[in-house]
mmCIF file of C-alpha atoms in Angstrom:
data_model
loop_
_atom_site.group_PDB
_atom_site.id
_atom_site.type_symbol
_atom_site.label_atom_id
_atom_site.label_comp_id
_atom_site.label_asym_id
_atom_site.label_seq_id
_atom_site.Cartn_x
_atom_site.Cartn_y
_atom_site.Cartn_z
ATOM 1 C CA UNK A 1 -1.609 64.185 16.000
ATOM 2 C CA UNK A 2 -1.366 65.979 19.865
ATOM 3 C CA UNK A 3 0.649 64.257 22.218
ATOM 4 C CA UNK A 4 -2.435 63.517 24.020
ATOM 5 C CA UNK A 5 -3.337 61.175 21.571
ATOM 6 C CA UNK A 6 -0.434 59.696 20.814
ATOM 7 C CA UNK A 7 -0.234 58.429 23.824
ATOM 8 C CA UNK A 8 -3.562 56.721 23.995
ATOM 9 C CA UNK A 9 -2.451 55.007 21.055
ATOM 10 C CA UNK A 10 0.695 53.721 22.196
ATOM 11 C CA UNK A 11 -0.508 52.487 25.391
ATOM 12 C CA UNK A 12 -3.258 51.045 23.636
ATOM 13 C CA UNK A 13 -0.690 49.028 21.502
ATOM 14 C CA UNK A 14 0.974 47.782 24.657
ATOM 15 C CA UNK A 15 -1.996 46.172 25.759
ATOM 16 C CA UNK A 16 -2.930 44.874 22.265
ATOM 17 C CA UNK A 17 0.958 43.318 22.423
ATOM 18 C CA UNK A 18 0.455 42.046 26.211
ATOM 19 C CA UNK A 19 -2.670 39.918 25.357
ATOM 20 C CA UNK A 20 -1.280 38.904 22.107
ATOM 21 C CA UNK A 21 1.973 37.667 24.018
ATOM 22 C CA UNK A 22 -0.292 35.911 27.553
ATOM 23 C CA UNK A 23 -2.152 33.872 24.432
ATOM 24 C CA UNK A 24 1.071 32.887 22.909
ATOM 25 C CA UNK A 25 2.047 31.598 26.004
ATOM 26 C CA UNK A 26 -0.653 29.418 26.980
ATOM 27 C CA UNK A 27 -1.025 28.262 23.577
ATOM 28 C CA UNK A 28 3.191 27.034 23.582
ATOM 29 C CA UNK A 29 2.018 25.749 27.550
ATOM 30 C CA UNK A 30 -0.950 23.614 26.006
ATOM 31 C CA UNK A 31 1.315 22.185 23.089
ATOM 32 C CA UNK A 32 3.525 21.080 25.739
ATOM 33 C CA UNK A 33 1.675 19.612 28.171
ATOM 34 C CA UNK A 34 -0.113 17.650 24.743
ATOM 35 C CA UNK A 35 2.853 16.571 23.827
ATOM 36 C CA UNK A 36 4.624 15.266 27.564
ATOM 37 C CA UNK A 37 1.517 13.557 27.388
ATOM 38 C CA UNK A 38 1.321 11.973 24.201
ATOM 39 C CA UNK A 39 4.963 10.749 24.901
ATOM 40 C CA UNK A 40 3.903 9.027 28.181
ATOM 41 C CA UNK A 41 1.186 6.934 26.347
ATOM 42 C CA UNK A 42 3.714 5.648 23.805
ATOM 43 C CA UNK A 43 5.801 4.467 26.692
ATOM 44 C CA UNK A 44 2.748 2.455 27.736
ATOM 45 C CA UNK A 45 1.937 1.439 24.606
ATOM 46 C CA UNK A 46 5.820 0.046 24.304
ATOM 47 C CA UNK A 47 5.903 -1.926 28.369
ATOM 48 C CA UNK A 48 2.362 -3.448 27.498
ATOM 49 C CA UNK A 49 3.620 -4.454 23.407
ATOM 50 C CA UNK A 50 6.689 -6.344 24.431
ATOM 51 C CA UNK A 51 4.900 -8.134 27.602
ATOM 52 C CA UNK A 52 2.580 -9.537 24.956
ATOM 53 C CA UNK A 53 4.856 -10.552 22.566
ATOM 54 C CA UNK A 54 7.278 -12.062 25.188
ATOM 55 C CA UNK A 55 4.459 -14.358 26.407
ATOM 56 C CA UNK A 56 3.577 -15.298 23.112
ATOM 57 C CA UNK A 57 6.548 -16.143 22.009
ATOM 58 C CA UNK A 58 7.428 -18.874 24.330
ATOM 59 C CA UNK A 59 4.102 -20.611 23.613
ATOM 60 C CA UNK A 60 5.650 -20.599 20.000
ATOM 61 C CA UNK A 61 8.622 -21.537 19.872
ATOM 62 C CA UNK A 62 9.730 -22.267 23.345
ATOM 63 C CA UNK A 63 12.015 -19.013 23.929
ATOM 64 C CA UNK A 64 11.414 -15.444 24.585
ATOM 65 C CA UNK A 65 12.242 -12.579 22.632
ATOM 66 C CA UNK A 66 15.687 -10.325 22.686
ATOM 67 C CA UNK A 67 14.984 -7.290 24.945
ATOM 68 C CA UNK A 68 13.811 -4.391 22.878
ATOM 69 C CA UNK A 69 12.978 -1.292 23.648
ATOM 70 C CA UNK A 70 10.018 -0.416 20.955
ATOM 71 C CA UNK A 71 7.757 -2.908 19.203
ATOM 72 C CA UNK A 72 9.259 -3.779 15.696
ATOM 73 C CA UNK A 73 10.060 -6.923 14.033
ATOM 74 C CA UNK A 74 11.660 -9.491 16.219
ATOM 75 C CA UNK A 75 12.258 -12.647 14.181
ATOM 76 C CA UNK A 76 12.665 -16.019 16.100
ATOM 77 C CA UNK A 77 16.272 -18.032 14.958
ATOM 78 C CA UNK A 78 15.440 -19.100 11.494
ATOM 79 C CA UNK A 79 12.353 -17.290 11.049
ATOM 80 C CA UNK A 80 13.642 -14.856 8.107
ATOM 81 C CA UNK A 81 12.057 -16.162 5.557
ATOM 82 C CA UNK A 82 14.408 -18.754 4.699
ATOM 83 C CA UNK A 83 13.574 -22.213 5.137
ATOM 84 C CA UNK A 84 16.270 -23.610 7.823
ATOM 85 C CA UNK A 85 17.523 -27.477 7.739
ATOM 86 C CA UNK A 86 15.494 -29.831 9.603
ATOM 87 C CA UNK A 87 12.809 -27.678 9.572
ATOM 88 C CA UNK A 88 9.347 -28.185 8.231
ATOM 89 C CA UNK A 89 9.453 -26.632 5.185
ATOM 90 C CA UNK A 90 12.156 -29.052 3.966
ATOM 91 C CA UNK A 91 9.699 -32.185 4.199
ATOM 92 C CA UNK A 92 8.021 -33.122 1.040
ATOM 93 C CA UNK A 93 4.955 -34.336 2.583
ATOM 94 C CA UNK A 94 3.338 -30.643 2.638
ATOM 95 C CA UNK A 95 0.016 -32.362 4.244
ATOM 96 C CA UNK A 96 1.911 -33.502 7.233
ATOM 97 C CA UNK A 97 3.519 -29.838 7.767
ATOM 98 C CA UNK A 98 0.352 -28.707 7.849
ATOM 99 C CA UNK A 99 -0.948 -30.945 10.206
ATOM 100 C CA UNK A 100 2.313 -30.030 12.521
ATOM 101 C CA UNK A 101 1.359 -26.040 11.988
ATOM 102 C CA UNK A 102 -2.472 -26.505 12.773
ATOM 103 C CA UNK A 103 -1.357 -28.309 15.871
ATOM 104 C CA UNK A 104 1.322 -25.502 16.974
ATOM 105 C CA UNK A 105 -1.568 -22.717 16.299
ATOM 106 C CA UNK A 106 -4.394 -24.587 18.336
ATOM 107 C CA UNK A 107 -1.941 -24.730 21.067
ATOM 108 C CA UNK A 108 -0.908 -20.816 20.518
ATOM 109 C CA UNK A 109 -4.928 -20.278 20.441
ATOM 110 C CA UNK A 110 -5.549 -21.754 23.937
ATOM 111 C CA UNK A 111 -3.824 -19.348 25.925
ATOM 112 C CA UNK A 112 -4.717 -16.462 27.310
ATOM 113 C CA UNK A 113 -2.650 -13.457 26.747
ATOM 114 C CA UNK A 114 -1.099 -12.047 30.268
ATOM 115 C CA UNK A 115 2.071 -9.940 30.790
ATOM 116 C CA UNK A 116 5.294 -11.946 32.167
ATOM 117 C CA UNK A 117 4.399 -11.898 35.598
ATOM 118 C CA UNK A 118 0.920 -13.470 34.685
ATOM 119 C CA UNK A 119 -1.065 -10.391 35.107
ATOM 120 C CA UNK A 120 -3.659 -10.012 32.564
ATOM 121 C CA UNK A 121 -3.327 -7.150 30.483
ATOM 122 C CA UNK A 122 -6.212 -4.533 31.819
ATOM 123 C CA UNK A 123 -8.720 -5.842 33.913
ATOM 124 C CA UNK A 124 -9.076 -9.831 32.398
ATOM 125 C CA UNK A 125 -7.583 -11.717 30.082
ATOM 126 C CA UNK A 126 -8.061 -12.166 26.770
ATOM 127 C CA UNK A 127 -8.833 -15.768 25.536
ATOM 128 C CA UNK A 128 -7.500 -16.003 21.997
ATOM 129 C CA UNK A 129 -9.658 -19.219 21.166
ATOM 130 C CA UNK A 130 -12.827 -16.310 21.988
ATOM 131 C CA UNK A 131 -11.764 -14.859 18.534
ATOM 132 C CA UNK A 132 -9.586 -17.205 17.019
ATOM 133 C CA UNK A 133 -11.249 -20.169 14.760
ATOM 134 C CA UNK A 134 -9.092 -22.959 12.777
ATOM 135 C CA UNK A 135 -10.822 -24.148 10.085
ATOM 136 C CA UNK A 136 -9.850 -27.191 7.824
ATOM 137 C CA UNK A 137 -10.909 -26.587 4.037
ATOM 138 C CA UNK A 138 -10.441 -28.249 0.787
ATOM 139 C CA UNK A 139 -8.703 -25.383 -0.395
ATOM 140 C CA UNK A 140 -5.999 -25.432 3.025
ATOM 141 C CA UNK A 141 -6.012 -24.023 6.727
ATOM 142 C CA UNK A 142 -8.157 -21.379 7.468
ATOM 143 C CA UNK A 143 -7.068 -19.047 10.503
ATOM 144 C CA UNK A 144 -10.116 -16.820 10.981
ATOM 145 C CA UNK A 145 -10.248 -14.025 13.141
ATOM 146 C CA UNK A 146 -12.611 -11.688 14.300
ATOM 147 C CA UNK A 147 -12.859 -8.082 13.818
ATOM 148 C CA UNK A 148 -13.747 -7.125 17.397
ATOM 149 C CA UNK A 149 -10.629 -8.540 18.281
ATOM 150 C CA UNK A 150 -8.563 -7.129 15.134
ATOM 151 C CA UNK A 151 -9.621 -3.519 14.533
ATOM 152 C CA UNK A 152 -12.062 -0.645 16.285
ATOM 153 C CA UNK A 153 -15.462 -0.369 14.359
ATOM 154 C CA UNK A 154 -15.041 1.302 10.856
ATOM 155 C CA UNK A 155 -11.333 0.939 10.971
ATOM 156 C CA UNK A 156 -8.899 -0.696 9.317
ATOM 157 C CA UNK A 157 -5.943 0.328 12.199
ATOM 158 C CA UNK A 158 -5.197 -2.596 14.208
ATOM 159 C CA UNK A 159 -5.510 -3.142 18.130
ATOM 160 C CA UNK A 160 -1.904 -3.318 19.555
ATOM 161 C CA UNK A 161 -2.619 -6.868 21.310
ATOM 162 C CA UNK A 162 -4.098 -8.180 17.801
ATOM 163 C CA UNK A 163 -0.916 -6.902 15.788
ATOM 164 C CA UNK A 164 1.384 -9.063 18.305
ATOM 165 C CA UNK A 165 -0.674 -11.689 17.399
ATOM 166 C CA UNK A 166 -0.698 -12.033 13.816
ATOM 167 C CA UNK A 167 3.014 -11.703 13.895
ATOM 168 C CA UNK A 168 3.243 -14.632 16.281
ATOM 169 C CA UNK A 169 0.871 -16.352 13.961
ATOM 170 C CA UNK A 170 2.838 -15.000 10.995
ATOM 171 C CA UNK A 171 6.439 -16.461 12.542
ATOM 172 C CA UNK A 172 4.183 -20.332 12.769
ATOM 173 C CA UNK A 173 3.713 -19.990 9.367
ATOM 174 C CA UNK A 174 7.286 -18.164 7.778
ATOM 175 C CA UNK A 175 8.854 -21.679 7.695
ATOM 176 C CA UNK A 176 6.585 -23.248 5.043
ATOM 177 C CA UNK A 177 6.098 -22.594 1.332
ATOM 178 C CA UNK A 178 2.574 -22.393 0.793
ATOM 179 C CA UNK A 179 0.892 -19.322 -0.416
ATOM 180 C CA UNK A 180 -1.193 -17.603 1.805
ATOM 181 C CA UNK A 181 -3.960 -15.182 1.140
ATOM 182 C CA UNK A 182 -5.372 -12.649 3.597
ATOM 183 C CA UNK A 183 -9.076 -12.417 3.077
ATOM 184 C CA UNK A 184 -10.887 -9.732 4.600
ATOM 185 C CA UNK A 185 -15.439 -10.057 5.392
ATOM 186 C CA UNK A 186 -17.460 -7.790 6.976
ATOM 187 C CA UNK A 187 -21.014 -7.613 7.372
ATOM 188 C CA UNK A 188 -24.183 -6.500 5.504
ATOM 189 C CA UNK A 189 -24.811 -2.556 7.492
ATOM 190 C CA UNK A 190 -23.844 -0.349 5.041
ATOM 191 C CA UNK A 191 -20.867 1.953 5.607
ATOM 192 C CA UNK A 192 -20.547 5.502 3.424
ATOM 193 C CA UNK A 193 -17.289 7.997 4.492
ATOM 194 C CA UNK A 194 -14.652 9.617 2.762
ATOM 195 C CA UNK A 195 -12.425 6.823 3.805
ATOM 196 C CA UNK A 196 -14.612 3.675 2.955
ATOM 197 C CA UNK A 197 -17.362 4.336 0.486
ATOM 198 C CA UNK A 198 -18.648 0.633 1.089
ATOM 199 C CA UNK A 199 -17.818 -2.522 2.790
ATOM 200 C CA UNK A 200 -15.422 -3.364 -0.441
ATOM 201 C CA UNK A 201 -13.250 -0.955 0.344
ATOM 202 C CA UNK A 202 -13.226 -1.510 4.471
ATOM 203 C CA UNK A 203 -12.801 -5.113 3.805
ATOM 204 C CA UNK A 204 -10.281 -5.215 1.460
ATOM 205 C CA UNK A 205 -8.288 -2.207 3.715
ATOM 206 C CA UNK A 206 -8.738 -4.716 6.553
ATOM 207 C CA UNK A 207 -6.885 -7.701 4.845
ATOM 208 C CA UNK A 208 -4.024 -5.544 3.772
ATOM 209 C CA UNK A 209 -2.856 -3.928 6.808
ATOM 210 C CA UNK A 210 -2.840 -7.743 8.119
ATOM 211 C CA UNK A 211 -0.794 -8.984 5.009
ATOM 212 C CA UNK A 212 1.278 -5.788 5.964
ATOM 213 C CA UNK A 213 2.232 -7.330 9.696
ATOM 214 C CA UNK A 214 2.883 -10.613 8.052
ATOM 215 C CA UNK A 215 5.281 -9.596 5.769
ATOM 216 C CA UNK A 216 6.924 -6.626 8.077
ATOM 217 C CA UNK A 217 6.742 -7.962 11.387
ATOM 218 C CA UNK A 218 6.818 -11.568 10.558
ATOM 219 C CA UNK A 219 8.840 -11.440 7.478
ATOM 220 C CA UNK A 220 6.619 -14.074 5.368
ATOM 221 C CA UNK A 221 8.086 -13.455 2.062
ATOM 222 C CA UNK A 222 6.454 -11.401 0.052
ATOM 223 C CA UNK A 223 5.514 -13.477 -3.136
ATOM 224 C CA UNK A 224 3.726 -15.798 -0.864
ATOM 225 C CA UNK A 225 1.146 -13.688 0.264
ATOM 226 C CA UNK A 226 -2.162 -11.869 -1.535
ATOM 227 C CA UNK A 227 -5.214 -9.786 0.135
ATOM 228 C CA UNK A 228 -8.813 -9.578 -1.307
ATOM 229 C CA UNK A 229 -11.763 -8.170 0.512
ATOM 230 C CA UNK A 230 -15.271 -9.751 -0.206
ATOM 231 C CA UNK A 231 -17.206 -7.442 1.782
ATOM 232 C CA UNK A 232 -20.812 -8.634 2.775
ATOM 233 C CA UNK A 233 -20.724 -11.268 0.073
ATOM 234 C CA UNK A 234 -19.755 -14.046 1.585
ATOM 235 C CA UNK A 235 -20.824 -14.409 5.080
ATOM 236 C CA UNK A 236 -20.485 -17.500 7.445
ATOM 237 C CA UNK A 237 -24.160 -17.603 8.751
ATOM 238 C CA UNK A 238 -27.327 -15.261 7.726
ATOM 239 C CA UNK A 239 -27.220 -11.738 8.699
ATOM 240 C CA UNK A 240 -30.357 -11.455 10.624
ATOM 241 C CA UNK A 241 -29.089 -10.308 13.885
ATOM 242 C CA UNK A 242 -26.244 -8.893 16.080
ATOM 243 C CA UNK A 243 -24.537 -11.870 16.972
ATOM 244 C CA UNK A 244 -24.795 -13.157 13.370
ATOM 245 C CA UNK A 245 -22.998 -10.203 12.121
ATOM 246 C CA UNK A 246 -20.160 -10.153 14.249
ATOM 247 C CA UNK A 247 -19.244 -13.873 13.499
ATOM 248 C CA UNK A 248 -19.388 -12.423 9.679
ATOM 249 C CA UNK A 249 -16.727 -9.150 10.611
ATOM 250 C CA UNK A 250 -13.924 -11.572 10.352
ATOM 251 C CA UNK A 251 -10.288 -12.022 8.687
ATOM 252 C CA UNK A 252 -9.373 -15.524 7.090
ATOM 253 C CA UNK A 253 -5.588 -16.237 6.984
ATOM 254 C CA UNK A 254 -5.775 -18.862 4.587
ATOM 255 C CA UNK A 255 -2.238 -21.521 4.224
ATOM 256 C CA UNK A 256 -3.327 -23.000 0.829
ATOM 257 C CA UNK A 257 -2.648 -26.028 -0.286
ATOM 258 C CA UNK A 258 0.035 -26.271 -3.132
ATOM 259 C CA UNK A 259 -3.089 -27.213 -6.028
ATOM 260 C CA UNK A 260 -4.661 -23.846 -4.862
ATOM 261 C CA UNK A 261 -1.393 -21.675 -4.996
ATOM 262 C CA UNK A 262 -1.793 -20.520 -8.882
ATOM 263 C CA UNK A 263 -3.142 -17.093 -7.872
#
């Protein structure tokens, strides 16, 4: 090969290495900036968790939670799992500690959920009683929630404020020895992906990853609680329009009594 040449070809291969290098670069720069970013929501995410949970808390059981620094399980004094002396789950009369539970939930219902300064989190409130129903059954207490509140459409990943509530709800309820089954509903529009091939599988997804914050986050022990998913089959009212359906997308909590508990 004449020098000529060669030399063509090495420059040619300096400018071949200086654009592969400049696209390095601002790839690394990109993956950066993502990821400075993605660290700033979290710390968001964390301010607006614990706000939540602090306010709850003291509608609860009168006290706020230890300071933390990321969202986790924060059980109140005697709220482990074990049943505590003097508490409710030491009475006999299991019909009377429901009655006191179904009072301390209505109560928790009523409020609205605001940071600690009484600022609502983004730009209004949210009224829990909007989404929350309590519903007195033969078979026990029914704690139904709705999915608008609980999870984004399709999804079984819950909304941060909804995952502070059910383990506020949860720490009500860790006290007593009933058995409680997570039940999750959904309406009759068909859904087909990869993830949920029908409303079975979305439904019963749903109820889990609540049974999960109930026995993580709330530390309900774990041979107290069940999940089943029902998915269109068993809706509250006909499914003939909009607002129909959306009372149907829904998550029953249900404390059963002790007749109902062989499951």
């Amino acid at each position: 090969m004449s020098r000529g040449r060669r030399k063509k070809q090495e420059e040619a291969d300096d400018v071949g290495m200086e654009r592969w290098l400049l696209s390095y670069a601002d790839f690394i720069t990109l993956l950066m900036v993502f990821f400075i970013m993605m660290y700033a929501l979290s710390k968001v995410d964390v301010a607006k968790y614990n706000a939540i949970a602090q306010s709850l808390s003291i509608v609860l059981t009168g006290s706020s939670l230890p300071n933390q620094e990321a969202p986790g399980p924060s059980l109140a004094p005697g709220a482990s799992g074990q049943q505590v002396p003097g508490s409710l789950g030491d009475t006999s009369d299991l019909s009377n500690q429901l009655e006191e539970v179904e009072k301390q939930i209505r109560k928790f219902i009523s409020i609205d959920i605001t940071d600690n300064s009484g600022v609502a989190m983004g730009q209004s409130s949210t009224r829990l009683a909007d989404y929350i129903d309590i519903i007195e059954q033969e078979r026990g207490l029914v704690i139904s929630i709705k999915n608008t509140f609980l999870f984004p459409s399709g999804s079984d990943e819950l909304n941060p404020q909804a995952r502070v509530v059910i383990e506020q709800l949860g720490k009500a309820l860790v006290k007593m020895p009933n058995q409680i089954r997570v039940e999750g509903h959904t309406d009759d529009l068909a859904i087909n992906t990869a993830q949920f091939p029908s409303n079975w599988e979305l439904s019963i997804a749903r109820a889990i990853t609540v049974l999960y914050v109930l026995r993580g986050d709330a530390g309900i022990d774990a041979k107290r609680l069940s999940a089943t998913g029902y998915g269109e089959y068993k809706p509250l009212v006909p499914n003939l329009n909009a607002a129909n359906r959306s009372k149907n997308r829904r998550v029953d909590i249900v404390i059963l009594k002790q007749k109902y508990s062989d499951f």
